[in-house]
Coordinates of C-alpha atoms and ligand atoms in Angstrom, one line a residue:
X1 CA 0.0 0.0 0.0
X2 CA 1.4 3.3 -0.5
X3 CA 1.4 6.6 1.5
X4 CA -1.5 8.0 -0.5
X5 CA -4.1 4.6 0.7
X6 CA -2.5 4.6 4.0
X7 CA -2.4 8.2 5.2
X8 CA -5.4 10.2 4.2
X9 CA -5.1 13.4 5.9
X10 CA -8.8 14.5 3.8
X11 CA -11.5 12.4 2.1
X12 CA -15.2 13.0 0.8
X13 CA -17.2 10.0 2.4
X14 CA -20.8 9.8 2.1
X15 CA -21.4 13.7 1.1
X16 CA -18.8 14.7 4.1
X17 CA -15.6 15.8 4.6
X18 CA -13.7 13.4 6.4
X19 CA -10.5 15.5 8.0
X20 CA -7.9 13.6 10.1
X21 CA -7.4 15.3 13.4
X22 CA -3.9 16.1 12.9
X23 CA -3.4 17.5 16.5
X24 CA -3.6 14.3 18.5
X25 CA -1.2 12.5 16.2
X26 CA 1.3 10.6 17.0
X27 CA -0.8 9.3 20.2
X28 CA -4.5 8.8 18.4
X29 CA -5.6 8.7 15.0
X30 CA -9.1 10.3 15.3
X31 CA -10.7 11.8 12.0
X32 CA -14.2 14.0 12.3
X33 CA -16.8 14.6 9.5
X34 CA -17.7 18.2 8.4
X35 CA -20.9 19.2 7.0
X36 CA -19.9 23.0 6.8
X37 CA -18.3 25.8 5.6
X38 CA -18.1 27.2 9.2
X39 CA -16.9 24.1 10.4
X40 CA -13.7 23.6 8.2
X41 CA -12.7 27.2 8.3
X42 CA -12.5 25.9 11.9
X43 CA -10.8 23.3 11.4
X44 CA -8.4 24.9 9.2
X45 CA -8.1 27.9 11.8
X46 CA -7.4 25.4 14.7
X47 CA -4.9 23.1 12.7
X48 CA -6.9 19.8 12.9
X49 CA -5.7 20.3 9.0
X50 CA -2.9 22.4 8.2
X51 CA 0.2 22.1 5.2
X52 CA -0.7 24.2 2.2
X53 CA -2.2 22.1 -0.6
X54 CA -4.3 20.4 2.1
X55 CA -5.8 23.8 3.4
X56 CA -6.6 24.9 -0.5
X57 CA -8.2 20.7 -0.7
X58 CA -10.3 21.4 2.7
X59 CA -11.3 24.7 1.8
X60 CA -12.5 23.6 -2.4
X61 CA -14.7 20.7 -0.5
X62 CA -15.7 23.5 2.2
X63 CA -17.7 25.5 -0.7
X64 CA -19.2 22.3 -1.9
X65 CA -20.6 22.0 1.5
X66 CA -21.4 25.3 1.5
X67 CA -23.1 25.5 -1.8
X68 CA -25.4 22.6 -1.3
X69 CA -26.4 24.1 2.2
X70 CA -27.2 27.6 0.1
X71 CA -28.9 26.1 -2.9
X72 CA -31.3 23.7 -0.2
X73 CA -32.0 27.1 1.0
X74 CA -32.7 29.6 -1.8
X75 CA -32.2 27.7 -5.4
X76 CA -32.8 31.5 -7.0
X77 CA -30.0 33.4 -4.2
X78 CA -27.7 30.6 -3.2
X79 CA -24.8 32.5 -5.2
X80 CA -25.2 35.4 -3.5
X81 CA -25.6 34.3 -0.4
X82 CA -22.1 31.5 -0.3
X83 CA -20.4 34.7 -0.7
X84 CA -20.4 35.2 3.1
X85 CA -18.8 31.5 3.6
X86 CA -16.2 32.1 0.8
X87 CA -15.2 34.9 2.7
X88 CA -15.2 33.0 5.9
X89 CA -12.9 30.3 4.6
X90 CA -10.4 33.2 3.1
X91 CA -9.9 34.0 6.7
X92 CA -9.4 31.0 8.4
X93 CA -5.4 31.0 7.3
X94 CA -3.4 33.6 5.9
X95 CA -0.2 32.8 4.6
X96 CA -0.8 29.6 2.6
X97 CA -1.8 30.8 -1.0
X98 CA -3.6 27.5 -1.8
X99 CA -6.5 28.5 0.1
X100 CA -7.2 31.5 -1.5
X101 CA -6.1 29.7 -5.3
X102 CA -8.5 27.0 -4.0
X103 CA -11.4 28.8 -3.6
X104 CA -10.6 31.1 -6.6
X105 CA -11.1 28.3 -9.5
X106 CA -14.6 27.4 -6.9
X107 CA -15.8 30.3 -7.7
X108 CA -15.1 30.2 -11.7
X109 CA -16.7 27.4 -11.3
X110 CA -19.5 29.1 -9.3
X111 CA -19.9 31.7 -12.1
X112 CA -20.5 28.9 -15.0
X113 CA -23.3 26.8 -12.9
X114 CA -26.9 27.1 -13.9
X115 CA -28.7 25.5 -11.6
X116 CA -27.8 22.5 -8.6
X117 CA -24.0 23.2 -8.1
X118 CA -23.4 19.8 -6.1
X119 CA -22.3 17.6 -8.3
X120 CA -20.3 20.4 -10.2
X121 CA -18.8 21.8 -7.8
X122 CA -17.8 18.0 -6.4
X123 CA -16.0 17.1 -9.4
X124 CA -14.0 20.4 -9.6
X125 CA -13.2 19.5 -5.8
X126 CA -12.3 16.0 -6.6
X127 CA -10.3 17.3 -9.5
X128 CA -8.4 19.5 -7.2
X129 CA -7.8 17.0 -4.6
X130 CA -6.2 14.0 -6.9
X131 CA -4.4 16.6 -9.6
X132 CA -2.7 17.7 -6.2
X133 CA -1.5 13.6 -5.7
X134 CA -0.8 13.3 -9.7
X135 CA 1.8 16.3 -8.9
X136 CA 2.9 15.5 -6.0
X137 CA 4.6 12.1 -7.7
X138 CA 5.7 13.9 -10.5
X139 CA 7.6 16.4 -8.2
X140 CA 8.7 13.4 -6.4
X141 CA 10.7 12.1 -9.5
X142 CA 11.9 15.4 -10.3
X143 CA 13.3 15.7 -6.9
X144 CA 15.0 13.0 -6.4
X145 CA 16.7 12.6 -9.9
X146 CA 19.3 15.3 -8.4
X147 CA 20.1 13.0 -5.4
X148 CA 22.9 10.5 -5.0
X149 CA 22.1 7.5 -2.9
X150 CA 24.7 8.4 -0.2
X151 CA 23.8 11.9 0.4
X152 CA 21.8 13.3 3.3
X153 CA 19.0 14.6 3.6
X154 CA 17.1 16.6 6.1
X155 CA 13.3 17.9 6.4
X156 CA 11.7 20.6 8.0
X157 CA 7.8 20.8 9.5
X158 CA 5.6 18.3 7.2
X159 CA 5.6 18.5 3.4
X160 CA 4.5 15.1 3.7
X161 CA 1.1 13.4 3.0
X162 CA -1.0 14.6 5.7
X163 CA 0.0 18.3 4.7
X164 CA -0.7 17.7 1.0
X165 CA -3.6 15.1 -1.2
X166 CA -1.6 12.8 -0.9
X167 CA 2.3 11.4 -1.5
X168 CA 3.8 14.8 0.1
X169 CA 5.8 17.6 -1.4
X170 CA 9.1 17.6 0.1
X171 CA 8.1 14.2 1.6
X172 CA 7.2 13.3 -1.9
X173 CA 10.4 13.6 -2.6
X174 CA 12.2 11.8 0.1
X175 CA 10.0 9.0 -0.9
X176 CA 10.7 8.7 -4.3
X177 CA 14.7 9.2 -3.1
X178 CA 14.2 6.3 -1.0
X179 CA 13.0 4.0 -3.4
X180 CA 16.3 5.3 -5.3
X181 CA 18.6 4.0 -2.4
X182 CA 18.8 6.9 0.0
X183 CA 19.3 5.9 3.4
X184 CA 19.8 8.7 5.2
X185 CA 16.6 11.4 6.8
X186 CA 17.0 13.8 8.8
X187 CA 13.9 15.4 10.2
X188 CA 14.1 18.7 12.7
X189 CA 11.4 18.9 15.7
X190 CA 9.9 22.2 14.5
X191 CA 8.9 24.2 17.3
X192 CA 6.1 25.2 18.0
X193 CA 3.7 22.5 16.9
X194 CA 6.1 20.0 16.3
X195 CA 4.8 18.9 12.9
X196 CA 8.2 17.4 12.6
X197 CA 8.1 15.2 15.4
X198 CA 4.6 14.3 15.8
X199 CA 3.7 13.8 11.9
X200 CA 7.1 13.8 9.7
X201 CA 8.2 11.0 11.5
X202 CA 4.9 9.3 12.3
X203 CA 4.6 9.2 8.3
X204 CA 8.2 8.3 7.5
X205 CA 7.6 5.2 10.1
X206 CA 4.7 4.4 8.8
X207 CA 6.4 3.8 5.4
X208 CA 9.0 2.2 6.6
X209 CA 11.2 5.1 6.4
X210 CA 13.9 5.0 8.6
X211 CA 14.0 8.9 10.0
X212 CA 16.6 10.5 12.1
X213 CA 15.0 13.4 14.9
X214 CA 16.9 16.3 15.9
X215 CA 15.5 19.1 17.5
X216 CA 15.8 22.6 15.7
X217 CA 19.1 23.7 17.2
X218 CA 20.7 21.0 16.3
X219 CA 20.5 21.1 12.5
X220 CA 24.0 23.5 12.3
X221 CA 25.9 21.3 14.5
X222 CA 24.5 18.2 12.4
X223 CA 25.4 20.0 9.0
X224 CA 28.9 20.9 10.4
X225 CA 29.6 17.0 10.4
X226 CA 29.2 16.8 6.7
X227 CA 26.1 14.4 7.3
X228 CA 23.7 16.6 5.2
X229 CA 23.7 17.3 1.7
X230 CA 20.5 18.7 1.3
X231 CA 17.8 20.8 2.8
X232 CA 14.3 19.7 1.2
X233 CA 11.4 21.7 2.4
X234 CA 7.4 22.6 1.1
X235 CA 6.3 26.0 1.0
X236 CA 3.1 27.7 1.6
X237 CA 3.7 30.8 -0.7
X238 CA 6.3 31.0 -3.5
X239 CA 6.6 34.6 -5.2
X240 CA 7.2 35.9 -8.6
X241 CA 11.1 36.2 -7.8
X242 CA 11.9 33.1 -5.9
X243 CA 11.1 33.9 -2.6
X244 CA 9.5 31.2 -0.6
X245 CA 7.5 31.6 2.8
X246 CA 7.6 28.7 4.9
X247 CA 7.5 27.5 7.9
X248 CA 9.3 29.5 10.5
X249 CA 12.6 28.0 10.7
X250 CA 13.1 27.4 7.1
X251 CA 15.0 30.5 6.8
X252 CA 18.0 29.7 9.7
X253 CA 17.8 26.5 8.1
X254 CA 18.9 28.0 4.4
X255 CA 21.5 30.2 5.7
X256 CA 22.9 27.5 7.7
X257 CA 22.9 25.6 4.8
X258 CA 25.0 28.6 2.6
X259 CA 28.0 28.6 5.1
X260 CA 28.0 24.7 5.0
X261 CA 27.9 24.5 1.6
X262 CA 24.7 22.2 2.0
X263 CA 21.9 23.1 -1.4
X264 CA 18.3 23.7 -0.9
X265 CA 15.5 22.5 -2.6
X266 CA 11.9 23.9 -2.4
X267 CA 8.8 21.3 -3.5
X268 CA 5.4 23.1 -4.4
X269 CA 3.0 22.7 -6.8
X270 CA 2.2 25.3 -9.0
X271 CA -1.3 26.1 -7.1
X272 CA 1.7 27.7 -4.4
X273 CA 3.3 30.2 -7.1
X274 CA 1.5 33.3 -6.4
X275 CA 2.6 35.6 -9.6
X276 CA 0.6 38.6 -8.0
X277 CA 3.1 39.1 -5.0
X278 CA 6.7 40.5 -6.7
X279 CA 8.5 39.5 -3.7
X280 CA 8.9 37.6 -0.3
X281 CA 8.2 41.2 1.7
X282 CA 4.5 41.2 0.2
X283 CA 3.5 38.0 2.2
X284 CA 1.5 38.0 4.6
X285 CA 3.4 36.4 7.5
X286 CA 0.6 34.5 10.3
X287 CA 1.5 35.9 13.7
X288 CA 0.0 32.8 16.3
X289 CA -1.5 33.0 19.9
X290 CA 1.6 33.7 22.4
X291 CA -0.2 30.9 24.7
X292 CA 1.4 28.7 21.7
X293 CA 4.8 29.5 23.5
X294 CA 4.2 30.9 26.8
X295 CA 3.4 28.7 30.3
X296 CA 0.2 29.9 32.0
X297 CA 1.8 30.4 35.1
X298 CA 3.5 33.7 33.6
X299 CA -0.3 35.3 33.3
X300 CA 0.4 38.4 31.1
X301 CA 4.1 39.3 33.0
X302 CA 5.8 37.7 30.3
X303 CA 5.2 37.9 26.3
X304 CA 6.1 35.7 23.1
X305 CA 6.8 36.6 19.6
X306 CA 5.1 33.5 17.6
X307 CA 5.5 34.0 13.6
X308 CA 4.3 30.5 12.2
X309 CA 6.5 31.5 8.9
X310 CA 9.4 33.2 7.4
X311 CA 10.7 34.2 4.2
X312 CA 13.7 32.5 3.3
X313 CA 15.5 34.3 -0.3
X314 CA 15.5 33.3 -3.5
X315 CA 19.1 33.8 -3.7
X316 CA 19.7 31.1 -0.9
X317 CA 17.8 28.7 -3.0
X318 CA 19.1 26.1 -5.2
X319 CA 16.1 24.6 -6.6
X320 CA 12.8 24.9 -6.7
X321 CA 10.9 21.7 -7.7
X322 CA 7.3 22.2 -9.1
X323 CA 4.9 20.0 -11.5
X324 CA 5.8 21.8 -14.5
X325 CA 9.3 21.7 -13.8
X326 CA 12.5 22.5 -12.2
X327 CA 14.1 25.8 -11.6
X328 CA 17.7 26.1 -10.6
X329 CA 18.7 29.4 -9.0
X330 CA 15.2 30.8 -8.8
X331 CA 15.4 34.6 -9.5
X332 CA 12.5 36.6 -11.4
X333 CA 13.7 35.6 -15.0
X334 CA 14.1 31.9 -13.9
X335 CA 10.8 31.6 -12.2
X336 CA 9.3 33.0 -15.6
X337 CA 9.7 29.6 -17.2
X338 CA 7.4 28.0 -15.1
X339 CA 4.6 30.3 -16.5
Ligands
MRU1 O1 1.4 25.7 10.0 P1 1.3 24.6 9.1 O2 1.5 23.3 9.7 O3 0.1 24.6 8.2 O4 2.6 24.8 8.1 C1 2.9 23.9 7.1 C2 4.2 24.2 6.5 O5 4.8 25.2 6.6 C3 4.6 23.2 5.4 O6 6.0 23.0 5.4 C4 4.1 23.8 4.1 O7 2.8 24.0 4.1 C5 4.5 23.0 3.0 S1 3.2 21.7 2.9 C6 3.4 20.7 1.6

């Protein structure tokens, strides 16, 4: 079985959208069915499904939802009226541009329907959801044919599976390197949430995967021993010049890897290439409750800074891996052959 069968972060079952609830992973895999907009902009707000091609999935089935609940309502106003919920989901999230490319083909889709939008809108939902998969296996080959089978890799948050349709972004690629003979992961902890720990290296595991844990701080020391070759990360927003927002860390981890002479590679489908925002200083960054960092006991006497993302440079990027194809040193002109 692979990863795709055996780790579904998001499903439609029986007219519902079945969402794994990725918060209580590693201990307990629970999953919860949602019958409305409102309920998986919640979801998506509280992080029971987070990584950005998932968000954009959750929030294309979210308006199915949400335009059979309109149309059951008024057949003559329901277009009207799902305005309200698209707007809803635009704000549950607001760095990962999936969501907002997700619900913007939805909506051309709205604007072509005459009549019941359900099975429509279902298709273009399903269509999303496996051309997401489709890419994310074709990123995986492109990936890994720039890997030898004794270098070393290392991951950051999860680009795996459970962030994506299916088969993972980075992760994708750190499968498909694997079945090539690489034998050595890496995976960092990734404060504050710990998607490394409690899902990179659940998935890996679960695949068989072999996976190697370090917490954040230790990535420099672990690159100054020559055991990484390669930094391979997702991204939740890629802009017209290169730069890619990720999640917070991936930036240290880049110019870490500059000194140690260790490449980055950045794996996104194209739905993560936002051509309207020139450069990395145009997106918006998702500041997270301080409670995410602080100890109760401190009771307002002490604060936290909590950015979920940074920005890391094109020019500190070595590739950048999408569906349509590879781009080596990412800069404006480069990024323009992907268009
Ligand atoms: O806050 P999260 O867990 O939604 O952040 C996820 C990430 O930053 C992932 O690395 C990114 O979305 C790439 S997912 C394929």
């Amino acid at each position: 079985m692979d990863s795709t069968e055996q780790i579904k972060a998001l499903e439609w079952v029986e007219g519902k959208l079945k969402l794994l609830d990725q918060r209580k992973l590693p201990e307990r895999e629970e999953y919860g069915f949602f019958d409305s907009a409102e309920e998986v902009a919640d979801a998506i707000r509280t992080m029971q499904v987070r990584g950005a091609p998932a968000i954009g999935i959750a929030a294309a089935y979210a308006v199915v939802l949400a335009a059979r609940q309109q149309y059951e309502c008024s057949s003559e106003n329901w277009k009207e009226a799902i305005e309200a919920d698209l707007k809803l989901l635009s704000e549950s999230r607001p760095t990962a541009v999936n969501l907002f490319w997700a619900l913007e083909v939805m909506g051309e889709e709205i604007a072509q329907i005459d009549g019941n939008p359900y099975r429509q809108l279902l298709d273009k939902a399903l269509e999303i959801h496996n051309d997401d998969i489709q890419a994310n296996k074709a990123m995986g080959e492109f990936g890994a044919a720039y890997l030898q089978s004794e270098e070393g890799l290392m991951t950051h948050c999860n680009a795996g599976a459970l962030a994506t349709g299916g088969y993972g972004t980075a992760l994708g690629v750190v499968r498909s390197a694997v079945k090539k003979g690489i034998k050595t992961v890496y995976a960092s902890e990734t404060r504050p949430w710990m998607q490394g720990a409690r899902l990179t290296v659940w998935e890996l595991y679960k695949d068989d995967i072999s996976a190697t844990l370090i917490t954040d701080s230790a990535a420099s020391w672990l690159m100054k021993q020559g055991k990484i070759h390669w930094v391979i990360v997702g991204a939740d927003r890629i802009a017209a010049n290169g730069d890619v927002a990720n999640k917070i860390g991936t930036y240290s981890l880049a110019v870490l890897a500059k000194y140690h002479g260790v490449k980055v590679m950045v794996v996104a489908p194209m739905s993560t290439v936002d051509w309207d925002c020139p450069n990395g200083e145009m997106i918006p960054i998702e500041e997270r409750d301080q409670s995410e960092l602080l100890n109760p006991i401190y009771d307002g006497k002490v604060s936290a800074w909590n950015p979920s993302f940074d920005v890391t440079p094109a020019e500190l990027i070595d590739l950048i891996v999408t569906e349509r194809g590879v781009v080596e040193r990412p800069d404006n002109k480069a990024m323009q052959t992907l268009r």
